[in-house]
Tab-separated table of C-alpha atoms in Angstrom:
chain	number	residue	atom	x	y	z
A	799	UNK	CA	42.299	12.365	6.537
A	800	UNK	CA	41.565	12.932	10.228
A	801	UNK	CA	45.242	13.490	10.976
A	802	UNK	CA	45.153	16.618	8.792
A	803	UNK	CA	42.265	18.195	10.683
A	804	UNK	CA	42.660	20.119	13.983
A	805	UNK	CA	41.560	18.168	17.034
A	806	UNK	CA	38.814	20.666	17.887
A	807	UNK	CA	36.985	19.988	14.625
A	808	UNK	CA	37.147	16.196	14.602
A	809	UNK	CA	33.902	15.885	16.575
A	810	UNK	CA	31.845	17.252	13.660
A	811	UNK	CA	33.116	14.541	11.304
A	812	UNK	CA	30.183	12.184	11.578
A	813	UNK	CA	29.822	9.038	9.489
A	814	UNK	CA	27.310	10.815	7.242
A	815	UNK	CA	29.635	13.782	6.746
A	816	UNK	CA	32.503	11.522	5.717
A	817	UNK	CA	30.303	9.586	3.288
A	818	UNK	CA	29.133	12.867	1.739
A	819	UNK	CA	32.737	14.039	1.323
A	820	UNK	CA	33.757	10.727	-0.244
A	821	UNK	CA	31.057	11.078	-2.910
A	822	UNK	CA	32.704	14.312	-4.057
A	823	UNK	CA	36.025	12.633	-4.832
A	824	UNK	CA	37.007	11.650	-8.341
A	825	UNK	CA	35.972	8.099	-9.143
A	826	UNK	CA	38.050	5.257	-10.492
A	827	UNK	CA	39.530	6.240	-13.855
A	828	UNK	CA	39.360	3.779	-16.736
A	829	UNK	CA	42.141	3.925	-19.318
A	830	UNK	CA	40.640	4.649	-22.772
A	831	UNK	CA	40.042	1.611	-24.962
A	832	UNK	CA	42.318	3.014	-27.688
A	833	UNK	CA	45.252	3.268	-25.276
A	834	UNK	CA	44.616	-0.167	-23.749
A	835	UNK	CA	44.553	-1.745	-27.199
A	836	UNK	CA	47.704	0.122	-28.246
A	837	UNK	CA	49.578	-1.089	-25.148
A	838	UNK	CA	48.378	-4.668	-25.612
A	839	UNK	CA	49.451	-4.649	-29.255
A	840	UNK	CA	52.845	-3.216	-28.350
A	841	UNK	CA	53.593	-5.805	-25.637
A	842	UNK	CA	54.729	-9.105	-27.129
A	843	UNK	CA	57.411	-10.340	-24.752
A	844	UNK	CA	57.604	-13.642	-22.810
A	845	UNK	CA	60.153	-12.163	-20.359
A	846	UNK	CA	58.069	-9.113	-19.446
A	847	UNK	CA	57.725	-9.778	-15.709
A	848	UNK	CA	61.506	-10.018	-15.313
A	849	UNK	CA	61.928	-6.695	-17.151
A	850	UNK	CA	59.285	-4.995	-14.987
A	851	UNK	CA	61.088	-6.166	-11.840
A	852	UNK	CA	64.422	-4.891	-13.184
A	853	UNK	CA	62.888	-1.468	-13.963
A	854	UNK	CA	61.328	-1.248	-10.493
A	855	UNK	CA	64.694	-2.006	-8.877
A	856	UNK	CA	66.405	0.649	-11.021
A	857	UNK	CA	63.859	3.268	-9.909
A	858	UNK	CA	64.448	2.348	-6.269
A	859	UNK	CA	68.217	2.827	-6.624
A	860	UNK	CA	67.986	6.191	-8.380
A	861	UNK	CA	65.350	7.398	-5.875
A	862	UNK	CA	67.738	6.725	-2.954
A	863	UNK	CA	70.525	8.670	-4.686
A	864	UNK	CA	68.269	11.642	-5.425
A	865	UNK	CA	66.928	11.800	-1.870
A	866	UNK	CA	70.483	11.994	-0.561
A	867	UNK	CA	71.340	14.804	-2.975
A	868	UNK	CA	68.159	16.732	-2.183
A	869	UNK	CA	68.820	16.660	1.552
A	870	UNK	CA	72.129	18.462	1.046
A	871	UNK	CA	70.662	21.310	-1.033
A	872	UNK	CA	70.289	24.717	0.572
A	873	UNK	CA	66.890	26.411	0.661
A	874	UNK	CA	68.417	29.625	-0.719
A	875	UNK	CA	69.146	27.906	-4.031
A	876	UNK	CA	65.416	27.666	-4.707
A	877	UNK	CA	64.089	30.857	-3.115
A	878	UNK	CA	66.951	33.256	-3.842
A	879	UNK	CA	69.635	31.878	-6.187
A	880	UNK	CA	71.554	35.147	-6.094
A	881	UNK	CA	72.622	34.375	-2.539
A	882	UNK	CA	74.218	31.047	-3.314
A	883	UNK	CA	75.416	31.058	-6.917
A	884	UNK	CA	77.745	33.213	-8.969
A	885	UNK	CA	75.827	35.425	-11.367
A	886	UNK	CA	77.819	34.325	-14.429
A	887	UNK	CA	77.326	30.611	-13.759
A	888	UNK	CA	73.823	30.693	-12.333
A	889	UNK	CA	71.765	29.103	-15.090
A	890	UNK	CA	74.348	27.358	-17.253
A	891	UNK	CA	73.291	23.758	-17.033
A	892	UNK	CA	76.326	21.469	-16.982
A	893	UNK	CA	74.702	18.719	-19.026
A	894	UNK	CA	71.584	18.176	-21.099
A	895	UNK	CA	68.589	16.289	-19.792
A	896	UNK	CA	69.253	12.721	-20.884
A	897	UNK	CA	72.846	12.823	-19.659
A	898	UNK	CA	71.809	13.680	-16.104
A	899	UNK	CA	68.475	11.851	-16.037
A	900	UNK	CA	67.494	8.180	-15.971
A	901	UNK	CA	68.398	6.375	-19.204
A	902	UNK	CA	65.950	3.852	-20.608
A	903	UNK	CA	67.113	0.775	-22.490
A	904	UNK	CA	64.755	-1.031	-24.882
A	905	UNK	CA	63.896	-3.582	-22.182
A	906	UNK	CA	63.186	-0.867	-19.610
A	907	UNK	CA	61.002	1.014	-22.097
A	908	UNK	CA	58.877	-2.077	-22.742
A	909	UNK	CA	58.587	-2.668	-18.984
A	910	UNK	CA	57.595	0.987	-18.492
A	911	UNK	CA	54.766	0.702	-21.033
A	912	UNK	CA	53.476	-2.460	-19.337
A	913	UNK	CA	53.671	-1.394	-15.708
A	914	UNK	CA	53.781	2.402	-15.372
A	915	UNK	CA	52.334	4.123	-18.422
A	916	UNK	CA	48.633	3.634	-17.488
A	917	UNK	CA	49.190	5.137	-14.016
A	918	UNK	CA	51.146	8.110	-15.407
A	919	UNK	CA	48.393	8.643	-17.966
A	920	UNK	CA	45.735	8.677	-15.224
A	921	UNK	CA	47.637	11.255	-13.146
A	922	UNK	CA	48.163	13.498	-16.186
A	923	UNK	CA	44.525	13.168	-17.172
A	924	UNK	CA	43.393	14.167	-13.680
A	925	UNK	CA	45.696	17.212	-13.577
A	926	UNK	CA	44.806	18.394	-17.087
A	927	UNK	CA	41.101	17.889	-16.372
A	928	UNK	CA	41.522	20.123	-13.340
A	929	UNK	CA	43.172	22.782	-15.540
A	930	UNK	CA	40.203	22.579	-17.909
A	931	UNK	CA	37.751	22.871	-14.998
A	932	UNK	CA	39.473	25.885	-13.457
A	933	UNK	CA	40.209	27.576	-16.802
A	934	UNK	CA	37.083	26.741	-18.857
A	935	UNK	CA	37.959	29.228	-21.619
A	936	UNK	CA	41.455	27.796	-22.097
A	937	UNK	CA	42.001	25.466	-25.071
A	938	UNK	CA	45.659	24.909	-25.979
A	939	UNK	CA	46.546	24.859	-29.662
A	940	UNK	CA	50.329	24.462	-29.376
A	941	UNK	CA	51.780	22.121	-26.741
A	942	UNK	CA	55.262	21.181	-25.521
A	943	UNK	CA	55.654	17.846	-23.734
A	944	UNK	CA	59.004	17.789	-21.928
A	945	UNK	CA	60.291	14.354	-20.932
A	946	UNK	CA	57.491	12.891	-23.039
A	947	UNK	CA	58.540	9.294	-22.486
A	948	UNK	CA	56.166	6.927	-24.282
A	949	UNK	CA	53.458	9.581	-24.631
A	950	UNK	CA	51.334	9.332	-21.466
A	951	UNK	CA	50.712	13.088	-21.357
A	952	UNK	CA	49.971	13.150	-25.097
A	953	UNK	CA	47.176	10.592	-24.675
A	954	UNK	CA	45.776	12.577	-21.737
A	955	UNK	CA	45.880	15.824	-23.716
A	956	UNK	CA	43.939	14.188	-26.543
A	957	UNK	CA	41.232	13.084	-24.123
A	958	UNK	CA	40.912	16.438	-22.340
A	959	UNK	CA	41.145	18.700	-25.419
A	960	UNK	CA	40.306	16.415	-28.361
A	961	UNK	CA	39.741	19.164	-30.916
A	962	UNK	CA	41.873	22.171	-29.985
A	963	UNK	CA	45.457	20.872	-30.280
A	964	UNK	CA	47.051	21.808	-33.584
A	965	UNK	CA	50.733	21.062	-32.947
A	966	UNK	CA	52.805	19.164	-30.370
A	967	UNK	CA	56.535	19.401	-29.764
A	968	UNK	CA	58.073	16.712	-27.602
A	969	UNK	CA	61.450	16.608	-25.866
A	970	UNK	CA	62.612	13.090	-25.041
A	971	UNK	CA	66.296	12.085	-24.968
A	972	UNK	CA	65.631	8.349	-25.032
A	973	UNK	CA	65.360	7.091	-28.590
A	974	UNK	CA	63.834	3.895	-27.237
A	975	UNK	CA	61.059	5.897	-25.571
A	976	UNK	CA	60.489	7.905	-28.742
A	977	UNK	CA	60.176	4.738	-30.818
A	978	UNK	CA	57.678	3.280	-28.342
A	979	UNK	CA	55.622	6.477	-28.384
A	980	UNK	CA	55.444	6.457	-32.172
A	981	UNK	CA	54.498	2.786	-32.208
A	982	UNK	CA	51.653	3.318	-29.718
A	983	UNK	CA	49.961	6.058	-31.774
A	984	UNK	CA	50.091	4.157	-35.057
A	985	UNK	CA	46.616	3.916	-36.501
A	986	UNK	CA	45.202	6.918	-34.632
A	987	UNK	CA	43.261	9.331	-36.819
A	988	UNK	CA	43.366	13.130	-36.965
A	989	UNK	CA	46.721	13.420	-35.238
A	990	UNK	CA	48.241	16.904	-35.044
A	991	UNK	CA	51.782	17.412	-36.365
A	992	UNK	CA	54.259	15.999	-33.821
A	993	UNK	CA	57.908	17.097	-33.785
A	994	UNK	CA	60.457	15.258	-31.637
A	995	UNK	CA	63.657	16.639	-30.102
A	996	UNK	CA	66.312	15.111	-27.876
A	997	UNK	CA	66.728	18.240	-25.723
A	998	UNK	CA	65.494	21.806	-25.280
A	999	UNK	CA	68.540	23.231	-27.025
A	1000	UNK	CA	67.703	21.304	-30.213
A	1001	UNK	CA	64.108	22.556	-30.067
A	1002	UNK	CA	65.174	26.186	-29.572
A	1003	UNK	CA	67.659	25.928	-32.440
A	1004	UNK	CA	65.057	24.482	-34.813
A	1005	UNK	CA	62.322	27.031	-34.059
A	1006	UNK	CA	62.292	30.719	-34.850
A	1007	UNK	CA	62.163	32.959	-31.814
A	1008	UNK	CA	58.600	33.953	-32.657
A	1009	UNK	CA	57.549	30.278	-32.779
A	1010	UNK	CA	58.945	29.177	-29.418
A	1011	UNK	CA	55.899	30.057	-27.343
A	1012	UNK	CA	53.501	27.236	-26.391
A	1013	UNK	CA	49.990	27.586	-24.993
A	1014	UNK	CA	50.657	24.687	-22.655
A	1015	UNK	CA	53.937	23.154	-21.496
A	1016	UNK	CA	53.854	19.951	-19.468
A	1017	UNK	CA	56.622	18.071	-17.663
A	1018	UNK	CA	55.277	14.913	-16.022
A	1019	UNK	CA	57.263	12.500	-13.868
A	1020	UNK	CA	60.548	13.849	-15.198
A	1021	UNK	CA	62.011	16.404	-12.756
A	1022	UNK	CA	62.448	13.675	-10.143
A	1023	UNK	CA	64.687	11.780	-12.561
A	1024	UNK	CA	67.131	14.709	-12.603
A	1025	UNK	CA	69.396	14.430	-9.554
A	1026	UNK	CA	70.669	18.026	-9.354
A	1027	UNK	CA	68.314	20.667	-7.931
A	1028	UNK	CA	70.324	23.280	-9.807
A	1029	UNK	CA	69.672	21.482	-13.102
A	1030	UNK	CA	65.987	21.094	-12.261
A	1031	UNK	CA	65.704	24.843	-11.710
A	1032	UNK	CA	67.506	25.538	-14.972
A	1033	UNK	CA	65.172	23.269	-16.907
A	1034	UNK	CA	62.040	24.733	-15.300
A	1035	UNK	CA	63.258	28.242	-16.146
A	1036	UNK	CA	63.734	27.142	-19.747
A	1037	UNK	CA	60.264	25.597	-19.804
A	1038	UNK	CA	58.777	28.758	-18.295
A	1039	UNK	CA	60.398	30.822	-21.068
A	1040	UNK	CA	58.720	28.544	-23.627
A	1041	UNK	CA	55.303	28.945	-21.956
A	1042	UNK	CA	52.751	31.471	-23.197
A	1043	UNK	CA	49.836	30.467	-20.989
A	1044	UNK	CA	50.047	27.408	-18.717
A	1045	UNK	CA	52.967	25.410	-17.322
A	1046	UNK	CA	52.028	22.029	-15.799
A	1047	UNK	CA	54.446	20.127	-13.545
A	1048	UNK	CA	53.483	16.640	-12.351
A	1049	UNK	CA	55.467	14.473	-9.932
A	1050	UNK	CA	54.628	11.363	-7.868
A	1051	UNK	CA	52.434	11.974	-4.805
A	1052	UNK	CA	55.245	11.318	-2.340
A	1053	UNK	CA	57.084	13.606	0.101
A	1054	UNK	CA	59.968	13.811	-2.393
A	1055	UNK	CA	57.673	14.597	-5.348
A	1056	UNK	CA	55.792	17.183	-3.308
A	1057	UNK	CA	59.063	18.849	-2.322
A	1058	UNK	CA	60.139	19.131	-5.961
A	1059	UNK	CA	56.851	20.797	-6.940
A	1060	UNK	CA	57.047	23.138	-3.936
A	1061	UNK	CA	60.611	24.159	-4.810
A	1062	UNK	CA	59.776	24.864	-8.459
A	1063	UNK	CA	56.629	26.756	-7.444
A	1064	UNK	CA	58.613	28.937	-5.032
A	1065	UNK	CA	61.302	29.622	-7.582
A	1066	UNK	CA	58.972	30.677	-10.412
A	1067	UNK	CA	57.050	33.003	-8.086
A	1068	UNK	CA	60.334	34.457	-6.785
A	1069	UNK	CA	61.611	34.930	-10.332
A	1070	UNK	CA	58.492	36.762	-11.502
A	1071	UNK	CA	58.352	38.985	-8.408
A	1072	UNK	CA	61.965	39.934	-9.038
A	1073	UNK	CA	61.064	40.888	-12.622
A	1074	UNK	CA	58.279	43.069	-11.219
A	1075	UNK	CA	60.671	44.851	-8.877
A	1076	UNK	CA	63.044	45.516	-11.761
A	1077	UNK	CA	60.179	46.922	-13.829
A	1078	UNK	CA	59.309	49.317	-10.989
A	1079	UNK	CA	62.937	50.375	-10.633
A	1080	UNK	CA	63.184	51.185	-14.348
A	1081	UNK	CA	59.975	53.208	-14.308
A	1082	UNK	CA	61.014	56.818	-14.965
A	1083	UNK	CA	57.544	58.359	-15.013
A	1084	UNK	CA	56.426	60.259	-11.913
A	1085	UNK	CA	53.168	58.364	-11.997
A	1086	UNK	CA	53.229	54.993	-10.294
A	1087	UNK	CA	52.216	52.302	-12.742
A	1088	UNK	CA	50.887	49.052	-11.258
A	1089	UNK	CA	52.742	46.067	-12.682
A	1090	UNK	CA	51.172	42.684	-12.074
A	1091	UNK	CA	53.252	39.633	-11.342
A	1092	UNK	CA	53.758	37.397	-14.354
A	1093	UNK	CA	52.911	34.124	-12.605
A	1094	UNK	CA	49.769	32.901	-10.894
A	1095	UNK	CA	49.140	29.489	-9.395
A	1096	UNK	CA	46.146	27.659	-10.908
A	1097	UNK	CA	46.348	24.457	-8.858
A	1098	UNK	CA	46.571	22.854	-6.409
A	1099	UNK	CA	47.038	26.012	-4.283
A	1100	UNK	CA	44.236	28.609	-4.115
A	1101	UNK	CA	46.854	31.333	-3.637
A	1102	UNK	CA	50.331	32.556	-4.682
A	1103	UNK	CA	51.695	32.892	-1.146
A	1104	UNK	CA	54.065	30.666	0.830
A	1105	UNK	CA	52.943	27.054	1.166
A	1106	UNK	CA	51.494	26.475	4.677
A	1107	UNK	CA	52.761	22.875	4.579
A	1108	UNK	CA	56.402	23.987	4.562
A	1109	UNK	CA	58.317	22.995	7.672
A	1110	UNK	CA	55.621	20.485	8.656
A	1111	UNK	CA	55.422	16.708	8.390
A	1112	UNK	CA	52.588	17.011	5.832
A	1113	UNK	CA	52.945	17.069	2.069
A	1114	UNK	CA	50.740	18.058	-0.867
A	1115	UNK	CA	49.315	15.238	-2.989
A	1116	UNK	CA	46.131	13.744	-4.382
A	1117	UNK	CA	44.880	10.223	-4.951
A	1118	UNK	CA	43.775	9.080	-8.396
A	1119	UNK	CA	42.288	5.620	-8.459
A	1120	UNK	CA	42.809	3.612	-11.643
A	1121	UNK	CA	41.221	0.476	-12.977
A	1122	UNK	CA	44.260	-1.652	-13.737
A	1123	UNK	CA	44.816	-2.636	-17.353
A	1124	UNK	CA	45.344	-6.264	-18.316
A	1125	UNK	CA	49.073	-5.590	-18.789
A	1126	UNK	CA	49.359	-4.191	-15.256
A	1127	UNK	CA	47.537	-7.164	-13.752
A	1128	UNK	CA	49.615	-9.645	-15.739
A	1129	UNK	CA	52.993	-8.074	-14.944
A	1130	UNK	CA	52.388	-6.878	-11.395
A	1131	UNK	CA	55.525	-7.098	-9.248
A	1132	UNK	CA	55.366	-7.952	-5.524
A	1133	UNK	CA	58.129	-6.492	-3.320
């Protein structure tokens, strides 16, 4: 923490001040009993530790590839796509999510549930709780979970807004992940209607235009699995078009994850400002009509301006402590 504070202010950070600040942080999150029991019931595999290790190695390989691709991407692609892409080809994604993302086999899905799902749940719960805190009057009725995986975000949504959700659409290309998600929620009561799709195109085709809006759209730990920045931008634009109220993007608290969030944040703000300029240009009345931007940042930034961490060696992230589940303790992998 001290490395993020100017040298001139470090003298005021007494031991008492630091202890007081620490008390304000979010405590250790405990995974709900229902989810822990569902995971334990789902996991019946004597070769689990080997599968967890294999999944971890696969993530390491794909992370290295994505970092190499990201380093070769121009900044203009995110902040002003018109400068770097042909207008006719700008947002035509070359392949659907699922073809370009990480593919999960049955073994990898089981390993994911055992080793990663509780941590993803805890991060989603923390983010959604922050949305609820900052927007106390907001209660989503219709939700879209993009890259739903085994349902981590769904479980978090149920904890944060247990009574308001009336319908959930999920987009998940992995049939193995979909099957696991359905298995984990078996036995839960008062579930809202859940509709599953393999990609956004299938969802848009199935729904009437008037039904495509969602109060909350969430994409957690999925954009980093898509290697092309161009495809990420396309998907986020599609998600933004399906959002009526709140779009939530969650990525790992790493420099790479922070960069993805920063890029998508910059692009959405740029896109909405451009729409505003077009609205002003089309205004024929002599009176000047104030047109507000269509996007506002709820968190983690307290503003809609440029990120002050850009072009520095710092990155935006938060820490969410988690009490490990029995499955995580049993199948922990040491590198």
